[in-house]
XYZ file of N, CA, C and O in Angstrom:
672
model
N 0.815 -1.189 0.000
C 0.000 0.000 0.000
C 0.858 1.252 0.000
O 1.903 1.284 0.633
N 0.362 2.292 -0.649
C 1.058 3.574 -0.652
C 0.817 4.287 0.669
O -0.307 4.385 1.141
N 1.863 4.752 1.279
C 1.768 5.492 2.525
C 2.498 6.820 2.343
O 3.733 6.842 2.283
N 1.770 7.930 2.253
C 2.416 9.223 2.017
C 3.365 9.642 3.137
O 4.227 10.486 2.943
N 3.227 9.056 4.314
C 4.103 9.402 5.435
C 5.314 8.482 5.521
O 6.131 8.595 6.423
N 5.435 7.544 4.554
C 6.542 6.587 4.536
C 6.697 5.835 5.854
O 7.786 5.685 6.378
N 5.597 5.383 6.385
C 5.630 4.601 7.618
C 6.200 3.219 7.327
O 5.968 2.654 6.268
N 6.895 2.669 8.284
C 7.380 1.303 8.199
C 6.217 0.373 8.539
O 5.556 0.561 9.559
N 5.948 -0.610 7.689
C 4.873 -1.569 7.959
C 5.454 -2.811 8.622
O 6.440 -3.370 8.146
N 4.818 -3.203 9.722
C 5.215 -4.391 10.470
C 3.995 -5.304 10.555
O 2.915 -4.869 10.944
N 4.187 -6.567 10.180
C 3.099 -7.539 10.219
C 3.203 -8.362 11.499
O 4.279 -8.837 11.854
N 2.058 -8.511 12.180
C 1.979 -9.260 13.425
C 1.065 -10.457 13.192
O -0.091 -10.287 12.803
N 1.608 -11.674 13.414
C 0.840 -12.897 13.150
C 0.754 -13.840 14.339
O -0.068 -14.730 14.353
N 1.646 -13.673 15.324
C 1.731 -14.626 16.436
C 1.809 -13.891 17.770
O 2.071 -12.676 17.823
N 1.636 -14.649 18.847
C 1.789 -14.085 20.191
C 3.199 -13.542 20.380
O 3.391 -12.473 20.964
N 4.208 -14.240 19.856
C 5.589 -13.762 19.976
C 5.787 -12.427 19.251
O 6.500 -11.552 19.741
N 5.151 -12.275 18.091
C 5.229 -10.998 17.369
C 4.643 -9.867 18.229
O 5.199 -8.770 18.294
N 3.509 -10.137 18.884
C 2.858 -9.125 19.709
C 3.694 -8.807 20.951
O 3.800 -7.644 21.352
N 4.321 -9.821 21.532
C 5.210 -9.609 22.680
C 6.397 -8.743 22.268
O 6.782 -7.816 23.000
N 6.975 -8.993 21.101
C 8.087 -8.162 20.609
C 7.637 -6.725 20.356
O 8.367 -5.777 20.650
N 6.435 -6.550 19.811
C 5.895 -5.213 19.606
C 5.778 -4.484 20.948
O 6.186 -3.330 21.074
N 5.245 -5.171 21.955
C 5.087 -4.566 23.284
C 6.441 -4.151 23.860
O 6.564 -3.068 24.453
N 7.460 -4.980 23.684
C 8.802 -4.630 24.180
C 9.316 -3.368 23.496
O 9.881 -2.487 24.136
N 9.133 -3.275 22.184
C 9.590 -2.095 21.447
C 8.829 -0.837 21.849
O 9.381 0.261 21.830
N 7.568 -0.995 22.216
C 6.719 0.152 22.559
C 6.948 0.669 23.974
O 6.201 1.524 24.452
N 7.968 0.181 24.647
C 8.346 0.779 25.942
C 8.917 2.177 25.723
O 8.816 3.035 26.574
N 9.530 2.389 24.570
C 10.069 3.691 24.200
C 8.944 4.495 23.537
O 8.357 4.044 22.546
N 8.640 5.668 24.052
C 7.454 6.400 23.599
C 7.513 6.889 22.158
O 6.487 7.203 21.568
N 8.682 6.923 21.537
C 8.774 7.384 20.148
C 8.873 6.241 19.133
O 8.752 6.471 17.937
N 9.074 5.017 19.577
C 9.344 3.908 18.668
C 8.227 3.691 17.644
O 8.475 3.474 16.463
N 6.983 3.747 18.067
C 5.869 3.364 17.189
C 5.325 4.495 16.324
O 4.499 4.252 15.441
N 5.761 5.712 16.522
C 5.149 6.859 15.837
C 5.183 6.774 14.314
O 4.299 7.278 13.651
N 6.192 6.151 13.741
C 6.264 6.044 12.280
C 5.979 4.619 11.800
O 6.399 4.227 10.722
N 5.237 3.857 12.605
C 4.966 2.458 12.285
C 3.506 2.236 11.918
O 2.597 2.839 12.481
N 3.307 1.353 10.966
C 1.991 0.871 10.564
C 1.969 -0.610 10.910
O 2.603 -1.412 10.226
N 1.284 -0.978 11.968
C 1.226 -2.363 12.423
C -0.018 -3.005 11.822
O -1.125 -2.479 11.950
N 0.150 -4.147 11.162
C -0.966 -4.845 10.519
C -1.085 -6.235 11.128
O -0.142 -7.033 11.075
N -2.240 -6.514 11.717
C -2.512 -7.830 12.288
C -2.929 -8.765 11.157
O -3.879 -8.483 10.427
N -2.207 -9.857 10.984
C -2.451 -10.772 9.856
C -3.338 -11.961 10.216
O -3.888 -12.601 9.324
N -3.441 -12.304 11.503
C -4.199 -13.474 11.946
C -4.801 -13.198 13.318
O -4.338 -12.295 14.026
N -5.777 -14.019 13.694
C -6.240 -14.010 15.074
C -5.090 -14.487 15.952
O -4.308 -15.351 15.547
N -4.980 -13.934 17.162
C -3.922 -14.334 18.088
C -4.548 -14.708 19.419
O -5.362 -13.954 19.961
N -4.162 -15.866 19.942
C -4.596 -16.329 21.259
C -3.411 -16.175 22.200
O -2.341 -16.734 21.962
N -3.600 -15.398 23.277
C -2.499 -15.070 24.176
C -2.451 -15.918 25.447
O -1.540 -15.734 26.245
N -3.396 -16.814 25.645
C -3.425 -17.639 26.859
C -2.054 -18.235 27.149
O -1.483 -18.939 26.311
N -1.491 -17.910 28.327
C -0.221 -18.500 28.751
C 1.006 -17.998 28.021
O 2.093 -18.532 28.201
N 0.884 -16.947 27.210
C 2.020 -16.472 26.412
C 2.965 -15.556 27.191
O 4.089 -15.320 26.769
N 2.493 -15.008 28.300
C 3.286 -14.045 29.049
C 3.060 -12.609 28.615
O 3.623 -11.685 29.189
N 2.240 -12.387 27.588
C 1.925 -11.032 27.134
C 1.112 -10.315 28.207
O 0.194 -10.889 28.787
N 1.439 -9.029 28.452
C 0.670 -8.234 29.412
C -0.076 -7.098 28.723
O -1.277 -6.979 28.863
N 0.640 -6.228 27.997
C 0.029 -5.076 27.351
C 1.077 -4.366 26.501
O 2.272 -4.634 26.612
N 0.604 -3.445 25.664
C 1.486 -2.582 24.874
C 1.553 -1.257 25.635
O 0.538 -0.575 25.771
N 2.727 -0.880 26.151
C 2.822 0.268 27.062
C 2.377 1.609 26.486
O 1.530 2.277 27.065
N 2.965 2.033 25.372
C 2.616 3.330 24.783
C 2.702 3.197 23.261
O 3.625 2.594 22.741
N 1.687 3.751 22.580
C 1.609 3.533 21.134
C 1.223 4.823 20.436
O 0.294 5.514 20.854
N 1.922 5.139 19.339
C 1.643 6.353 18.585
C 1.505 6.144 17.095
O 1.388 7.099 16.341
N 1.494 4.899 16.639
C 1.386 4.607 15.211
C -0.019 4.222 14.810
O -0.992 4.603 15.445
N -0.101 3.445 13.740
C -1.376 2.902 13.265
C -1.370 1.403 13.543
O -0.411 0.707 13.195
N -2.435 0.915 14.177
C -2.596 -0.516 14.415
C -3.859 -0.944 13.688
O -4.966 -0.604 14.098
N -3.695 -1.674 12.594
C -4.820 -2.128 11.774
C -5.077 -3.604 12.087
O -4.325 -4.480 11.669
N -6.152 -3.871 12.820
C -6.497 -5.236 13.193
C -7.076 -6.051 12.049
O -7.191 -7.269 12.152
N -7.464 -5.414 10.962
C -8.051 -6.070 9.789
C -9.207 -7.005 10.144
O -9.426 -8.014 9.491
N -9.935 -6.697 11.228
C -11.074 -7.511 11.654
C -10.687 -8.730 12.464
O -11.555 -9.516 12.847
N -9.408 -8.901 12.751
C -8.946 -10.056 13.518
C -9.169 -9.852 15.018
O -9.408 -8.745 15.479
N -9.054 -10.960 15.762
C -9.275 -10.976 17.203
C -7.991 -11.304 17.949
O -7.281 -12.241 17.583
N -7.732 -10.545 19.004
C -6.692 -10.884 19.973
C -7.430 -11.334 21.217
O -8.167 -10.553 21.828
N -7.283 -12.604 21.584
C -8.014 -13.149 22.729
C -7.053 -13.660 23.793
O -5.872 -13.866 23.545
N -7.607 -13.864 24.986
C -6.806 -14.389 26.090
C -5.944 -13.353 26.772
O -5.009 -13.691 27.497
N -6.258 -12.066 26.578
C -5.517 -11.002 27.257
C -5.980 -10.982 28.713
O -7.171 -10.901 28.984
N -5.039 -11.058 29.649
C -5.387 -11.070 31.068
C -4.428 -10.182 31.851
O -3.218 -10.350 31.756
N -4.994 -9.235 32.600
C -4.198 -8.407 33.505
C -4.848 -8.471 34.877
O -6.035 -8.161 35.019
N -4.080 -8.909 35.880
C -4.593 -8.959 37.249
C -3.645 -8.306 38.246
O -3.957 -8.187 39.420
N -2.464 -7.870 37.796
C -1.496 -7.207 38.672
C -1.979 -5.803 39.033
O -2.897 -5.278 38.426
N -1.326 -5.202 40.014
C -1.636 -3.828 40.415
C -1.049 -2.874 39.379
O 0.069 -2.402 39.507
N -1.791 -2.629 38.323
C -1.336 -1.798 37.205
C -2.352 -0.694 36.941
O -3.543 -0.960 36.840
N -1.908 0.539 36.802
C -2.766 1.622 36.331
C -2.533 1.796 34.833
O -1.515 1.366 34.301
N -3.475 2.451 34.159
C -3.428 2.651 32.711
C -3.296 1.298 32.018
O -2.283 0.978 31.420
N -4.356 0.524 32.132
C -4.339 -0.847 31.661
C -5.367 -1.060 30.559
O -6.506 -0.628 30.658
N -4.939 -1.744 29.519
C -5.763 -2.175 28.406
C -4.847 -2.963 27.502
O -3.679 -3.203 27.849
N -5.319 -3.390 26.341
C -4.393 -3.997 25.389
C -3.272 -2.988 25.131
O -2.102 -3.326 25.081
N -3.656 -1.705 24.986
C -2.718 -0.587 24.911
C -2.887 0.209 26.203
O -4.007 0.604 26.533
N -1.808 0.470 26.909
C -1.914 1.264 28.144
C -2.243 2.714 27.825
O -3.196 3.274 28.344
N -1.429 3.338 26.961
C -1.617 4.736 26.579
C -1.434 4.848 25.067
O -0.463 4.341 24.523
N -2.384 5.510 24.411
C -2.203 5.831 22.999
C -1.963 7.330 22.883
O -2.623 8.132 23.539
N -1.007 7.695 22.057
C -0.668 9.098 21.829
C -1.623 9.717 20.809
O -2.384 9.000 20.141
N -1.576 11.039 20.659
C -2.462 11.732 19.722
C -2.322 11.219 18.302
O -3.278 11.230 17.528
N -1.153 10.757 17.917
C -0.912 10.258 16.561
C -1.404 8.825 16.353
O -1.394 8.320 15.239
N -1.864 8.160 17.401
C -2.263 6.749 17.324
C -3.620 6.563 16.654
O -4.546 7.344 16.869
N -3.708 5.501 15.858
C -4.970 5.048 15.283
C -5.051 3.542 15.539
O -4.169 2.796 15.119
N -6.087 3.112 16.241
C -6.357 1.688 16.464
C -7.662 1.418 15.730
O -8.688 2.038 16.025
N -7.621 0.499 14.745
C -8.831 0.297 13.945
C -9.054 -1.177 13.614
O -8.119 -1.974 13.558
N -10.335 -1.503 13.419
C -10.760 -2.820 12.935
C -10.174 -3.961 13.765
O -9.647 -4.931 13.229
N -10.302 -3.863 15.085
C -9.717 -4.832 16.007
C -10.757 -5.337 16.993
O -11.574 -4.557 17.486
N -10.698 -6.627 17.276
C -11.537 -7.246 18.307
C -10.619 -7.764 19.402
O -9.605 -8.398 19.119
N -10.976 -7.481 20.651
C -10.194 -7.942 21.800
C -11.118 -8.696 22.737
O -12.237 -8.247 23.010
N -10.649 -9.843 23.211
C -11.382 -10.632 24.199
C -10.447 -10.907 25.362
O -9.298 -11.310 25.150
N -10.943 -10.662 26.587
C -10.072 -10.922 27.721
C -10.623 -10.426 29.029
O -11.820 -10.179 29.178
N -9.695 -10.254 29.972
C -10.042 -9.876 31.331
C -9.020 -8.878 31.856
O -7.833 -9.181 31.937
N -9.500 -7.681 32.192
C -8.664 -6.651 32.794
C -9.214 -6.385 34.186
O -10.207 -5.674 34.341
N -8.595 -7.007 35.172
C -9.036 -6.887 36.556
C -7.810 -6.595 37.420
O -7.349 -7.448 38.187
N -7.227 -5.386 37.276
C -6.036 -5.071 38.057
C -6.381 -4.978 39.546
O -7.462 -4.516 39.909
N -5.479 -5.424 40.397
C -5.726 -5.385 41.832
C -5.528 -3.967 42.373
O -4.844 -3.148 41.769
N -6.167 -3.679 43.469
C -6.024 -2.377 44.117
C -6.922 -1.322 43.518
O -7.873 -1.616 42.797
N -6.626 -0.072 43.815
C -7.419 1.078 43.355
C -6.748 1.697 42.136
O -6.141 2.765 42.206
N -6.865 1.025 41.011
C -6.138 1.420 39.806
C -6.905 2.433 38.968
O -8.123 2.485 38.986
N -6.161 3.207 38.184
C -6.708 4.247 37.313
C -6.704 3.797 35.855
O -5.795 3.098 35.426
N -7.696 4.230 35.106
C -7.751 4.106 33.650
C -7.601 2.672 33.154
O -6.563 2.271 32.655
N -8.669 1.920 33.284
C -8.705 0.537 32.821
C -9.725 0.430 31.693
O -10.887 0.786 31.866
N -9.285 -0.067 30.525
C -10.180 -0.223 29.384
C -9.869 -1.484 28.610
O -8.770 -2.022 28.694
N -10.819 -1.953 27.826
C -10.637 -3.182 27.059
C -9.687 -3.033 25.881
O -8.981 -3.966 25.525
N -9.646 -1.858 25.270
C -8.727 -1.607 24.161
C -7.577 -0.725 24.659
O -6.415 -1.048 24.470
N -7.909 0.414 25.306
C -6.899 1.382 25.749
C -7.215 1.848 27.175
O -8.377 2.139 27.483
N -6.179 1.962 27.986
C -6.354 2.538 29.316
C -6.596 4.034 29.233
O -7.596 4.551 29.721
N -5.680 4.779 28.601
C -5.764 6.235 28.488
C -5.574 6.605 27.013
O -4.475 6.470 26.471
N -6.647 7.078 26.371
C -6.646 7.302 24.923
C -6.534 8.780 24.562
O -7.396 9.576 24.879
N -5.458 9.116 23.843
C -5.285 10.438 23.261
C -5.516 10.382 21.746
O -5.594 11.415 21.102
N -5.575 9.191 21.166
C -5.648 9.015 19.724
C -7.037 8.689 19.224
O -8.040 9.159 19.770
N -7.104 7.843 18.184
C -8.374 7.453 17.581
C -8.554 5.945 17.680
O -7.642 5.182 17.348
N -9.730 5.539 18.132
C -10.111 4.128 18.171
C -11.349 4.005 17.296
O -12.365 4.654 17.560
N -11.264 3.196 16.241
C -12.346 3.125 15.273
C -12.677 1.679 14.924
O -11.788 0.869 14.669
N -13.972 1.371 14.914
C -14.467 0.056 14.509
C -13.798 -1.074 15.303
O -13.344 -2.056 14.735
N -13.745 -0.915 16.611
C -13.142 -1.918 17.492
C -14.196 -2.457 18.451
O -15.214 -1.814 18.703
N -13.930 -3.634 18.992
C -14.841 -4.196 19.981
C -14.058 -4.901 21.083
O -12.940 -5.379 20.866
N -14.662 -4.924 22.262
C -14.112 -5.665 23.393
C -15.195 -6.565 23.948
O -16.351 -6.161 24.072
N -14.794 -7.795 24.286
C -15.698 -8.744 24.929
C -14.963 -9.345 26.119
O -13.852 -9.865 25.969
N -15.563 -9.248 27.305
C -14.930 -9.834 28.474
C -15.259 -9.099 29.749
O -16.320 -8.481 29.866
N -14.319 -9.144 30.698
C -14.515 -8.560 32.019
C -13.513 -7.445 32.266
O -12.321 -7.603 32.003
N -14.026 -6.338 32.794
C -13.176 -5.222 33.180
C -13.629 -4.771 34.559
O -14.815 -4.523 34.777
N -12.673 -4.688 35.468
C -12.987 -4.229 36.815
C -11.871 -3.296 37.253
O -10.769 -3.730 37.546
N -12.150 -2.000 37.266
C -11.171 -1.008 37.672
C -11.651 -0.258 38.889
O -12.603 -0.667 39.554
N -11.027 0.850 39.169
C -11.455 1.687 40.283
C -11.916 3.038 39.739
O -13.096 3.291 39.652
N -10.990 3.879 39.325
C -11.337 5.167 38.703
C -11.123 5.073 37.196
O -10.109 4.559 36.739
N -12.066 5.585 36.419
C -11.980 5.646 34.956
C -11.890 4.247 34.340
O -10.842 3.786 33.936
N -13.031 3.607 34.283
C -13.118 2.230 33.804
C -14.131 2.169 32.662
O -15.275 2.596 32.828
N -13.710 1.629 31.495
C -14.622 1.557 30.363
C -14.374 0.344 29.491
O -13.275 -0.208 29.475
N -15.387 -0.060 28.757
C -15.292 -1.231 27.887
C -14.312 -1.053 26.736
O -13.649 -1.998 26.324
N -14.182 0.154 26.216
C -13.226 0.436 25.133
C -12.025 1.194 25.688
O -10.887 0.800 25.488
N -12.256 2.309 26.376
C -11.172 3.102 26.970
C -11.553 3.504 28.382
O -12.700 3.904 28.630
N -10.605 3.416 29.290
C -10.866 3.871 30.649
C -11.030 5.384 30.688
O -11.960 5.912 31.267
N -10.095 6.090 30.049
C -10.104 7.548 30.015
C -9.897 7.976 28.571
O -8.922 7.585 27.943
N -10.825 8.766 28.052
C -10.707 9.293 26.696
C -10.380 10.780 26.809
O -11.220 11.582 27.201
N -9.150 11.146 26.482
C -8.676 12.524 26.624
C -9.376 13.443 25.620
O -10.063 12.986 24.714
N -9.180 14.755 25.765
C -9.825 15.736 24.873
C -9.496 15.489 23.407
O -10.326 15.714 22.533
N -8.294 15.029 23.118
C -7.906 14.753 21.731
C -8.376 13.377 21.265
O -8.305 13.067 20.080
N -8.857 12.552 22.174
C -9.256 11.184 21.849
C -10.573 11.113 21.099
O -11.504 11.861 21.378
N -10.638 10.189 20.128
C -11.852 9.957 19.346
C -12.159 8.464 19.401
O -11.282 7.640 19.128
N -13.395 8.140 19.745
C -13.850 6.754 19.730
C -15.047 6.709 18.786
O -16.030 7.414 18.989
N -14.946 5.880 17.734
C -15.972 5.851 16.700
C -16.340 4.413 16.339
O -15.457 3.587 16.111
N -17.635 4.129 16.263
C -18.165 2.850 15.810
C -17.546 1.676 16.571
O -17.083 0.715 15.985
N -17.523 1.774 17.894
C -16.977 0.716 18.741
C -18.078 0.138 19.613
O -19.099 0.783 19.859
N -17.863 -1.093 20.095
C -18.836 -1.704 20.996
C -18.113 -2.582 22.005
O -17.008 -3.066 21.759
N -18.777 -2.751 23.138
C -18.234 -3.647 24.162
C -19.358 -4.508 24.706
O -20.516 -4.093 24.720
N -18.988 -5.705 25.128
C -19.958 -6.598 25.757
C -19.256 -7.369 26.857
O -18.056 -7.619 26.789
N -20.007 -7.697 27.867
C -19.440 -8.399 29.004
C -19.756 -7.654 30.274
O -20.822 -7.075 30.429
N -18.796 -7.612 31.183
C -18.985 -7.040 32.505
C -17.978 -5.911 32.712
O -16.770 -6.121 32.586
N -18.486 -4.706 33.005
C -17.630 -3.559 33.300
C -18.027 -3.031 34.673
O -19.188 -2.703 34.901
N -17.053 -2.964 35.584
C -17.328 -2.531 36.945
C -16.234 -1.592 37.421
O -15.053 -1.814 37.148
N -16.632 -0.524 38.131
C -15.663 0.410 38.681
C -16.289 1.206 39.799
O -17.501 1.156 40.019
N -15.479 1.953 40.514
C -15.976 2.752 41.636
C -16.381 4.157 41.182
O -17.444 4.639 41.522
N -15.528 4.839 40.428
C -15.804 6.201 39.967
C -15.581 6.280 38.457
O -14.601 5.773 37.959
N -16.481 6.937 37.756
C -16.363 7.146 36.310
C -16.257 5.818 35.559
O -15.182 5.404 35.138
N -17.386 5.154 35.419
C -17.442 3.833 34.803
C -18.480 3.852 33.685
O -19.573 4.389 33.857
N -18.143 3.261 32.513
C -19.099 3.211 31.412
C -18.847 2.062 30.467
O -17.754 1.467 30.462
N -19.825 1.742 29.662
C -19.729 0.643 28.714
C -18.713 0.888 27.607
O -18.055 -0.035 27.149
N -18.573 2.136 27.176
C -17.584 2.480 26.140
C -16.374 3.152 26.780
O -15.249 2.724 26.581
N -16.602 4.224 27.546
C -15.489 4.893 28.232
C -15.919 5.309 29.632
O -17.093 5.618 29.860
N -14.968 5.296 30.553
C -15.271 5.725 31.911
C -15.371 7.226 32.010
O -16.231 7.765 32.686
N -14.487 7.923 31.282
C -14.491 9.382 31.315
C -13.937 9.894 30.005
O -12.941 9.420 29.515
């Protein structure tokens, strides 16, 4: 595909590919010029995957599902993506899993914990239990954040600012 921004395209097909992506995304600038394309459904049960820390590129799920995502540690800003930057686009992705961080955690969501970017045509199915800012798609949707044509199903529970799509 033609990309006017000359983004590097990276294809993700396995749990190991997703784990490597998460390791690279510890650096907040690494993903900004990346176009990540999910090529297959991925099952994460027992893989050791936790989350993608910070993301600023494009993640195209192509309608595929990432399932078996589980977070139960005392983690704030929790989701498949912990934090998305303003330049981030997460699209056409389905996530199934359980985000139940222990303690009084902030910003828990099925796709993104704290969203500054765009989430489009995504869905989450599963359990989410946070404390402050808990949502089926994003725990906290910042002023620059856009959530479009998304849905969640399952159980969403929180103490303050809780919603089916976004907590706040």
